[in-house]
Amino acid sequence: MKKTFRTAAVLFISALTLFGCGKAEKDDGTITVGFSQIGAESAWRVANTESIQSEAEKRPNIKLIFSDAQQKQENQIKAIRNFIAQGVDVIAFSPVVETGFGAVLQEAKDAGIPVILIDRSVDVQDDSLWVAFMGSDFVEEGRRAARWLIEKGYTDVKIAELQGTVGSAPAIDRKKGFEEVIADYPGMRIIKSQSGNFTRSGGKEIMEAFLKTEGKNIDVLFSHNDDMAIGAIQAIEEYGLVPGKDIIIVSIDAVRGAFEAMVEGKLNCTVECSPLLGPQLFDAVEALSRGESIPKKIVTKEGVFPQEVAADVIDSRKY
Ligand code: AHR
């Protein structure tokens, strides 16, 4: 049965991925999913891991093999090769960077194992190397951050940008979306831009360096995630400026820590990026195992949370 599923796994049509009538599960009904996670670099990532692991536990037919790549692409490639060698039914992974996965994805395809991309996408010539993507529209998130600044009238500002992991889809796309929107506002200028690798410590360290050279010249901080913004807030306070007032801060993710910072008046706005992808991942895995078609792309619906709503919303946040 498994072989039939795998043979069918390479077939898909336009926007829909269609698997044949074969089933993914073993004779006892178990569907084995190998998942290669990026690491634990941020509160977002920890919530994403929790969502996937807890959802797998709720489903008795799912056996999850979890592998933590510790932010290293080579570890992800190794993990995927291991999953292929173990003969898993489905591979799911969040690629740490966009490029360099073509060969290993081809190996998975040759082995007839469908690959689902979670959260981040890959840059490969052949889109048939993965069957589905589920996650956020990172370009739109960057646009939303820029639009919030414009709506608030911050159109004559010098901006420092904390980028995410170099070469990752969210860092590339958030930058692109943000720059696309501010391009119409010549008064909005990015004067500093560097990667803090999506971590709190990285955000703090790079913000310290920005402040050392630019100091009070910085009006706005655009951070590609909340963790780096929280690290930067500490750097701003240590420098003797008031985060959220002397420097306006907009970041992305909408994790609990960002809401706490907004309630304290230290962060001005966070753009949502939901990590709660576990249920839809396993719905898709089970649909594939039943031989059903699944959409090629499922993009999460998300909002924007300015400081004014933080106190009302914080208790309802799930991550
Ligand atoms: O890929 C999603 C990004 O990765 C989140 O914005 C960030 O916090 C995480 O590390």
Tab-separated table of C-alpha atoms and ligand atoms in Angstrom:
chain	number	residue	atom	x	y	z
A	1	MET	CA	0.000	0.000	0.000
A	2	LYS	CA	2.800	2.322	0.918
A	3	LYS	CA	4.486	1.840	-2.433
A	4	THR	CA	1.314	2.844	-4.256
A	5	PHE	CA	1.113	5.989	-2.156
A	6	ARG	CA	4.676	6.902	-2.918
A	7	THR	CA	4.298	6.371	-6.621
A	8	ALA	CA	1.250	8.572	-6.530
A	9	ALA	CA	3.064	11.155	-4.456
A	10	VAL	CA	4.933	12.587	-7.402
A	11	LEU	CA	1.758	13.554	-9.214
A	12	PHE	CA	0.070	16.896	-8.873
A	13	ILE	CA	-1.898	19.248	-11.039
A	14	SER	CA	-1.607	23.041	-11.139
A	15	ALA	CA	-2.730	24.492	-7.827
A	16	LEU	CA	-3.864	21.186	-6.396
A	17	THR	CA	-1.710	18.332	-5.249
A	18	LEU	CA	-3.421	15.093	-6.058
A	19	PHE	CA	-2.303	11.773	-4.737
A	20	GLY	CA	-3.560	8.505	-6.124
A	21	CYS	CA	-5.776	6.050	-4.347
A	22	GLY	CA	-2.926	4.489	-2.394
A	23	LYS	CA	-2.622	5.001	1.343
A	24	ALA	CA	0.295	6.416	3.317
A	25	GLU	CA	-0.242	4.396	6.424
A	26	LYS	CA	1.322	1.076	7.300
A	27	ASP	CA	-0.914	-1.977	7.703
A	28	ASP	CA	-1.513	-1.005	11.338
A	29	GLY	CA	-2.715	2.427	10.163
A	30	THR	CA	0.369	4.353	11.305
A	31	ILE	CA	1.550	7.296	9.197
A	32	THR	CA	5.189	8.143	9.909
A	33	VAL	CA	6.106	11.815	9.467
A	34	GLY	CA	9.709	13.027	9.624
A	35	PHE	CA	9.856	16.689	10.622
A	36	SER	CA	13.042	18.750	10.426
A	37	GLN	CA	12.651	21.879	12.559
A	38	ILE	CA	15.045	24.834	12.194
A	39	GLY	CA	15.927	25.136	15.872
A	40	ALA	CA	14.713	27.090	18.899
A	41	GLU	CA	15.959	30.559	17.968
A	42	SER	CA	12.829	32.464	18.988
A	43	ALA	CA	9.623	32.289	21.047
A	44	TRP	CA	7.841	31.894	17.699
A	45	ARG	CA	9.868	28.799	16.851
A	46	VAL	CA	9.281	27.241	20.270
A	47	ALA	CA	5.517	27.773	19.828
A	48	ASN	CA	5.684	26.260	16.344
A	49	THR	CA	7.444	23.136	17.643
A	50	GLU	CA	4.898	22.844	20.441
A	51	SER	CA	2.006	23.154	17.978
A	52	ILE	CA	3.399	20.374	15.783
A	53	GLN	CA	4.395	18.002	18.590
A	54	SER	CA	1.190	18.409	20.600
A	55	GLU	CA	-0.986	17.949	17.518
A	56	ALA	CA	0.909	14.768	16.589
A	57	GLU	CA	0.290	13.412	20.090
A	58	LYS	CA	-3.447	13.988	19.713
A	59	ARG	CA	-3.571	11.781	16.619
A	60	PRO	CA	-3.010	8.087	17.436
A	61	ASN	CA	-2.343	7.199	13.786
A	62	ILE	CA	0.567	9.663	13.497
A	63	LYS	CA	4.126	8.769	14.424
A	64	LEU	CA	6.280	11.914	14.448
A	65	ILE	CA	10.052	11.735	14.119
A	66	PHE	CA	11.300	15.165	15.212
A	67	SER	CA	14.740	16.498	14.368
A	68	ASP	CA	16.194	19.845	15.539
A	69	ALA	CA	18.657	21.340	13.017
A	70	GLN	CA	20.038	23.950	15.416
A	71	GLN	CA	19.845	26.625	12.719
A	72	LYS	CA	22.190	24.705	10.398
A	73	GLN	CA	21.282	23.804	6.834
A	74	GLU	CA	23.673	20.841	6.791
A	75	ASN	CA	21.792	19.322	9.745
A	76	GLN	CA	18.511	19.679	7.864
A	77	ILE	CA	19.926	17.981	4.786
A	78	LYS	CA	21.244	15.134	6.976
A	79	ALA	CA	17.885	14.809	8.736
A	80	ILE	CA	16.003	14.602	5.436
A	81	ARG	CA	18.412	11.941	4.171
A	82	ASN	CA	17.826	9.983	7.385
A	83	PHE	CA	14.073	10.241	6.935
A	84	ILE	CA	14.438	8.889	3.390
A	85	ALA	CA	16.642	6.020	4.633
A	86	GLN	CA	14.069	5.195	7.332
A	87	GLY	CA	11.303	5.104	4.732
A	88	VAL	CA	8.989	7.639	6.375
A	89	ASP	CA	5.642	8.252	4.700
A	90	VAL	CA	5.800	12.067	4.615
A	91	ILE	CA	8.599	14.590	5.192
A	92	ALA	CA	7.759	18.015	6.612
A	93	PHE	CA	10.314	20.751	7.129
A	94	SER	CA	10.922	24.447	7.686
A	95	PRO	CA	13.935	25.337	5.551
A	96	VAL	CA	16.400	27.513	7.456
A	97	VAL	CA	17.448	29.231	4.211
A	98	GLU	CA	15.817	29.285	0.777
A	99	THR	CA	18.537	27.878	-1.463
A	100	GLY	CA	20.578	24.661	-1.530
A	101	PHE	CA	17.832	22.096	-0.938
A	102	GLY	CA	17.253	21.058	-4.569
A	103	ALA	CA	19.388	17.888	-4.478
A	104	VAL	CA	17.974	16.441	-1.270
A	105	LEU	CA	14.408	17.248	-2.299
A	106	GLN	CA	15.047	15.431	-5.567
A	107	GLU	CA	16.203	12.423	-3.521
A	108	ALA	CA	12.943	12.512	-1.557
A	109	LYS	CA	10.946	12.753	-4.758
A	110	ASP	CA	12.885	9.858	-6.298
A	111	ALA	CA	12.074	7.811	-3.187
A	112	GLY	CA	8.403	8.702	-3.671
A	113	ILE	CA	8.132	10.556	-0.346
A	114	PRO	CA	5.999	13.719	-0.445
A	115	VAL	CA	7.531	16.824	1.159
A	116	ILE	CA	5.413	19.472	2.877
A	117	LEU	CA	7.040	22.864	3.510
A	118	ILE	CA	6.039	24.389	6.826
A	119	ASP	CA	6.437	28.106	7.555
A	120	ARG	CA	9.297	28.858	5.127
A	121	SER	CA	9.620	28.168	1.430
A	122	VAL	CA	12.521	27.015	-0.734
A	123	ASP	CA	13.944	28.527	-3.882
A	124	VAL	CA	14.077	25.606	-6.349
A	125	GLN	CA	13.559	25.547	-10.122
A	126	ASP	CA	11.202	22.594	-9.966
A	127	ASP	CA	8.135	23.138	-7.788
A	128	SER	CA	7.220	19.466	-8.050
A	129	LEU	CA	9.951	18.776	-5.472
A	130	TRP	CA	7.457	19.741	-2.760
A	131	VAL	CA	3.774	18.961	-2.628
A	132	ALA	CA	2.470	21.752	-0.428
A	133	PHE	CA	3.478	24.892	1.438
A	134	MET	CA	1.691	26.136	4.523
A	135	GLY	CA	2.644	29.326	6.298
A	136	SER	CA	2.591	33.104	6.150
A	137	ASP	CA	2.926	35.683	3.403
A	138	PHE	CA	6.189	37.243	4.590
A	139	VAL	CA	6.232	39.947	1.895
A	140	GLU	CA	2.824	41.119	3.086
A	141	GLU	CA	4.067	41.163	6.688
A	142	GLY	CA	6.863	43.557	5.673
A	143	ARG	CA	4.337	45.711	3.836
A	144	ARG	CA	2.063	45.768	6.883
A	145	ALA	CA	4.887	46.975	9.135
A	146	ALA	CA	5.651	49.824	6.700
A	147	ARG	CA	1.977	50.721	6.226
A	148	TRP	CA	1.501	50.982	9.999
A	149	LEU	CA	4.351	53.532	10.183
A	150	ILE	CA	2.829	55.520	7.341
A	151	GLU	CA	-0.670	55.466	8.862
A	152	LYS	CA	0.811	56.811	12.090
A	153	GLY	CA	2.519	59.618	10.191
A	154	TYR	CA	6.111	58.398	10.607
A	155	THR	CA	7.039	59.347	7.059
A	156	ASP	CA	10.046	61.541	7.721
A	157	VAL	CA	12.195	59.121	9.676
A	158	LYS	CA	15.583	57.460	9.751
A	159	ILE	CA	15.074	53.728	10.113
A	160	ALA	CA	17.291	50.994	11.560
A	161	GLU	CA	16.428	47.493	10.389
A	162	LEU	CA	17.154	44.259	12.218
A	163	GLN	CA	17.068	41.503	9.630
A	164	GLY	CA	16.375	37.834	10.275
A	165	THR	CA	18.672	34.965	9.343
A	166	VAL	CA	20.633	35.781	6.187
A	167	GLY	CA	19.212	33.911	3.186
A	168	SER	CA	15.988	32.871	4.962
A	169	ALA	CA	12.618	33.417	3.313
A	170	PRO	CA	11.235	35.670	6.078
A	171	ALA	CA	14.326	37.905	6.073
A	172	ILE	CA	14.335	38.254	2.289
A	173	ASP	CA	10.583	38.730	1.945
A	174	ARG	CA	9.941	41.017	4.920
A	175	LYS	CA	12.692	43.334	3.734
A	176	LYS	CA	11.271	43.273	0.231
A	177	GLY	CA	7.700	44.082	1.359
A	178	PHE	CA	8.840	46.862	3.690
A	179	GLU	CA	11.073	48.485	1.060
A	180	GLU	CA	8.365	48.207	-1.589
A	181	VAL	CA	5.972	50.311	0.523
A	182	ILE	CA	8.454	52.926	1.773
A	183	ALA	CA	9.731	53.431	-1.785
A	184	ASP	CA	6.891	55.942	-2.271
A	185	TYR	CA	8.020	57.957	0.774
A	186	PRO	CA	11.423	59.560	0.187
A	187	GLY	CA	11.481	60.782	3.807
A	188	MET	CA	11.624	57.199	5.081
A	189	ARG	CA	15.240	56.120	4.869
A	190	ILE	CA	16.868	52.909	6.090
A	191	ILE	CA	20.180	54.107	7.516
A	192	LYS	CA	21.271	50.834	9.144
A	193	SER	CA	20.408	47.229	8.294
A	194	GLN	CA	21.995	44.069	9.608
A	195	SER	CA	21.064	40.539	10.631
A	196	GLY	CA	20.413	39.645	14.269
A	197	ASN	CA	19.660	36.039	13.225
A	198	PHE	CA	16.141	36.158	14.716
A	199	THR	CA	17.506	35.858	18.286
A	200	ARG	CA	17.168	38.164	21.302
A	201	SER	CA	20.907	38.212	21.865
A	202	GLY	CA	21.499	38.992	18.174
A	203	GLY	CA	18.962	41.837	18.288
A	204	LYS	CA	20.597	43.337	21.365
A	205	GLU	CA	24.111	43.062	19.990
A	206	ILE	CA	23.306	44.604	16.604
A	207	MET	CA	21.193	47.374	18.158
A	208	GLU	CA	24.106	48.259	20.430
A	209	ALA	CA	26.296	48.595	17.350
A	210	PHE	CA	23.654	50.713	15.564
A	211	LEU	CA	23.396	53.027	18.587
A	212	LYS	CA	27.154	53.329	18.856
A	213	THR	CA	27.422	54.757	15.347
A	214	GLU	CA	24.030	56.482	14.945
A	215	GLY	CA	22.794	57.155	18.502
A	216	LYS	CA	19.896	59.608	18.603
A	217	ASN	CA	19.847	59.708	14.817
A	218	ILE	CA	17.627	56.601	14.754
A	219	ASP	CA	13.893	57.451	14.772
A	220	VAL	CA	12.419	54.036	13.991
A	221	LEU	CA	13.418	50.402	14.442
A	222	PHE	CA	11.949	47.830	12.046
A	223	SER	CA	12.720	44.376	13.410
A	224	HIS	CA	12.043	41.216	11.390
A	225	ASN	CA	10.861	39.488	14.571
A	226	ASP	CA	9.754	40.234	18.120
A	227	ASP	CA	12.653	38.461	19.811
A	228	MET	CA	15.213	40.749	18.165
A	229	ALA	CA	13.017	43.764	19.024
A	230	ILE	CA	12.952	42.683	22.676
A	231	GLY	CA	16.753	42.360	22.678
A	232	ALA	CA	16.989	45.785	21.018
A	233	ILE	CA	14.702	47.331	23.656
A	234	GLN	CA	17.239	46.330	26.290
A	235	ALA	CA	20.055	47.897	24.252
A	236	ILE	CA	18.071	51.131	23.806
A	237	GLU	CA	17.375	51.376	27.543
A	238	GLU	CA	21.006	50.711	28.401
A	239	TYR	CA	21.981	53.452	25.968
A	240	GLY	CA	19.746	55.868	27.873
A	241	LEU	CA	16.912	56.295	25.377
A	242	VAL	CA	13.245	55.373	25.838
A	243	PRO	CA	12.078	52.521	23.555
A	244	GLY	CA	8.625	53.143	22.108
A	245	LYS	CA	9.069	56.934	22.464
A	246	ASP	CA	12.554	58.093	21.481
A	247	ILE	CA	12.716	55.200	19.033
A	248	ILE	CA	9.448	53.902	17.538
A	249	ILE	CA	9.551	50.108	17.204
A	250	VAL	CA	7.582	47.904	14.830
A	251	SER	CA	8.275	44.177	14.641
A	252	ILE	CA	6.777	40.916	13.433
A	253	ASP	CA	5.362	37.704	15.027
A	254	ALA	CA	2.937	38.904	17.757
A	255	VAL	CA	4.357	36.597	20.444
A	256	ARG	CA	3.377	37.107	24.089
A	257	GLY	CA	6.655	38.919	24.887
A	258	ALA	CA	5.775	41.569	22.298
A	259	PHE	CA	2.399	42.142	23.938
A	260	GLU	CA	4.080	42.494	27.327
A	261	ALA	CA	6.487	45.047	25.845
A	262	MET	CA	3.560	46.946	24.259
A	263	VAL	CA	1.627	47.003	27.547
A	264	GLU	CA	4.750	48.570	29.104
A	265	GLY	CA	4.839	51.109	26.260
A	266	LYS	CA	8.209	49.890	24.955
A	267	LEU	CA	7.092	48.449	21.609
A	268	ASN	CA	4.666	50.246	19.281
A	269	CYS	CA	3.290	47.599	16.953
A	270	THR	CA	3.635	43.922	16.088
A	271	VAL	CA	2.526	42.293	12.841
A	272	GLU	CA	1.137	38.806	13.326
A	273	CYS	CA	2.860	35.671	11.987
A	274	SER	CA	1.156	32.565	13.330
A	275	PRO	CA	3.277	29.555	14.373
A	276	LEU	CA	0.203	27.392	15.095
A	277	LEU	CA	0.607	25.198	12.042
A	278	GLY	CA	0.357	21.733	13.646
A	279	PRO	CA	-3.363	21.035	13.007
A	280	GLN	CA	-3.233	21.952	9.330
A	281	LEU	CA	-0.012	20.005	8.794
A	282	PHE	CA	-1.532	16.770	10.065
A	283	ASP	CA	-4.848	17.418	8.323
A	284	ALA	CA	-2.842	17.602	5.102
A	285	VAL	CA	-0.816	14.485	5.954
A	286	GLU	CA	-3.999	12.536	6.651
A	287	ALA	CA	-5.656	13.839	3.488
A	288	LEU	CA	-2.668	12.668	1.475
A	289	SER	CA	-2.850	9.273	3.157
A	290	ARG	CA	-6.479	8.966	2.081
A	291	GLY	CA	-5.427	9.738	-1.478
A	292	GLU	CA	-7.147	13.142	-1.429
A	293	SER	CA	-5.950	16.299	-3.127
A	294	ILE	CA	-4.554	19.157	-1.031
A	295	PRO	CA	-3.910	22.781	-2.028
A	296	LYS	CA	-0.396	23.564	-3.209
A	297	LYS	CA	-0.321	26.666	-0.969
A	298	ILE	CA	-2.194	27.432	2.234
A	299	VAL	CA	-1.461	30.979	3.418
A	300	THR	CA	-2.328	31.864	7.018
A	301	LYS	CA	-4.674	34.806	7.689
A	302	GLU	CA	-3.068	37.266	10.089
A	303	GLY	CA	-3.563	40.682	11.665
A	304	VAL	CA	-1.688	43.726	12.972
A	305	PHE	CA	-1.608	44.632	16.675
A	306	PRO	CA	-0.728	48.209	17.630
A	307	GLN	CA	0.165	49.165	21.211
A	308	GLU	CA	-3.328	50.621	21.844
A	309	VAL	CA	-4.989	47.196	21.724
A	310	ALA	CA	-2.283	45.221	23.554
A	311	ALA	CA	-3.807	45.263	27.038
A	312	ASP	CA	-7.184	44.055	25.746
A	313	VAL	CA	-5.746	41.306	23.559
A	314	ILE	CA	-2.850	39.915	25.610
A	315	ASP	CA	-4.874	37.352	27.571
A	316	SER	CA	-6.324	35.821	24.442
A	317	ARG	CA	-2.954	35.190	22.818
A	318	LYS	CA	-2.112	31.507	22.416
A	319	TYR	CA	1.652	31.886	21.980
B	1	AHR	O1	9.998	31.784	9.815
B	1	AHR	C1	9.308	32.492	10.778
B	1	AHR	C2	10.267	33.302	11.569
B	1	AHR	O2	11.248	32.463	12.154
B	1	AHR	C3	9.693	34.059	12.739
B	1	AHR	O3	9.293	35.349	12.431
B	1	AHR	C4	10.874	34.139	13.626
B	1	AHR	O4	10.585	34.578	14.921
B	1	AHR	C5	11.380	32.764	13.520
B	1	AHR	O5	12.552	32.495	14.089
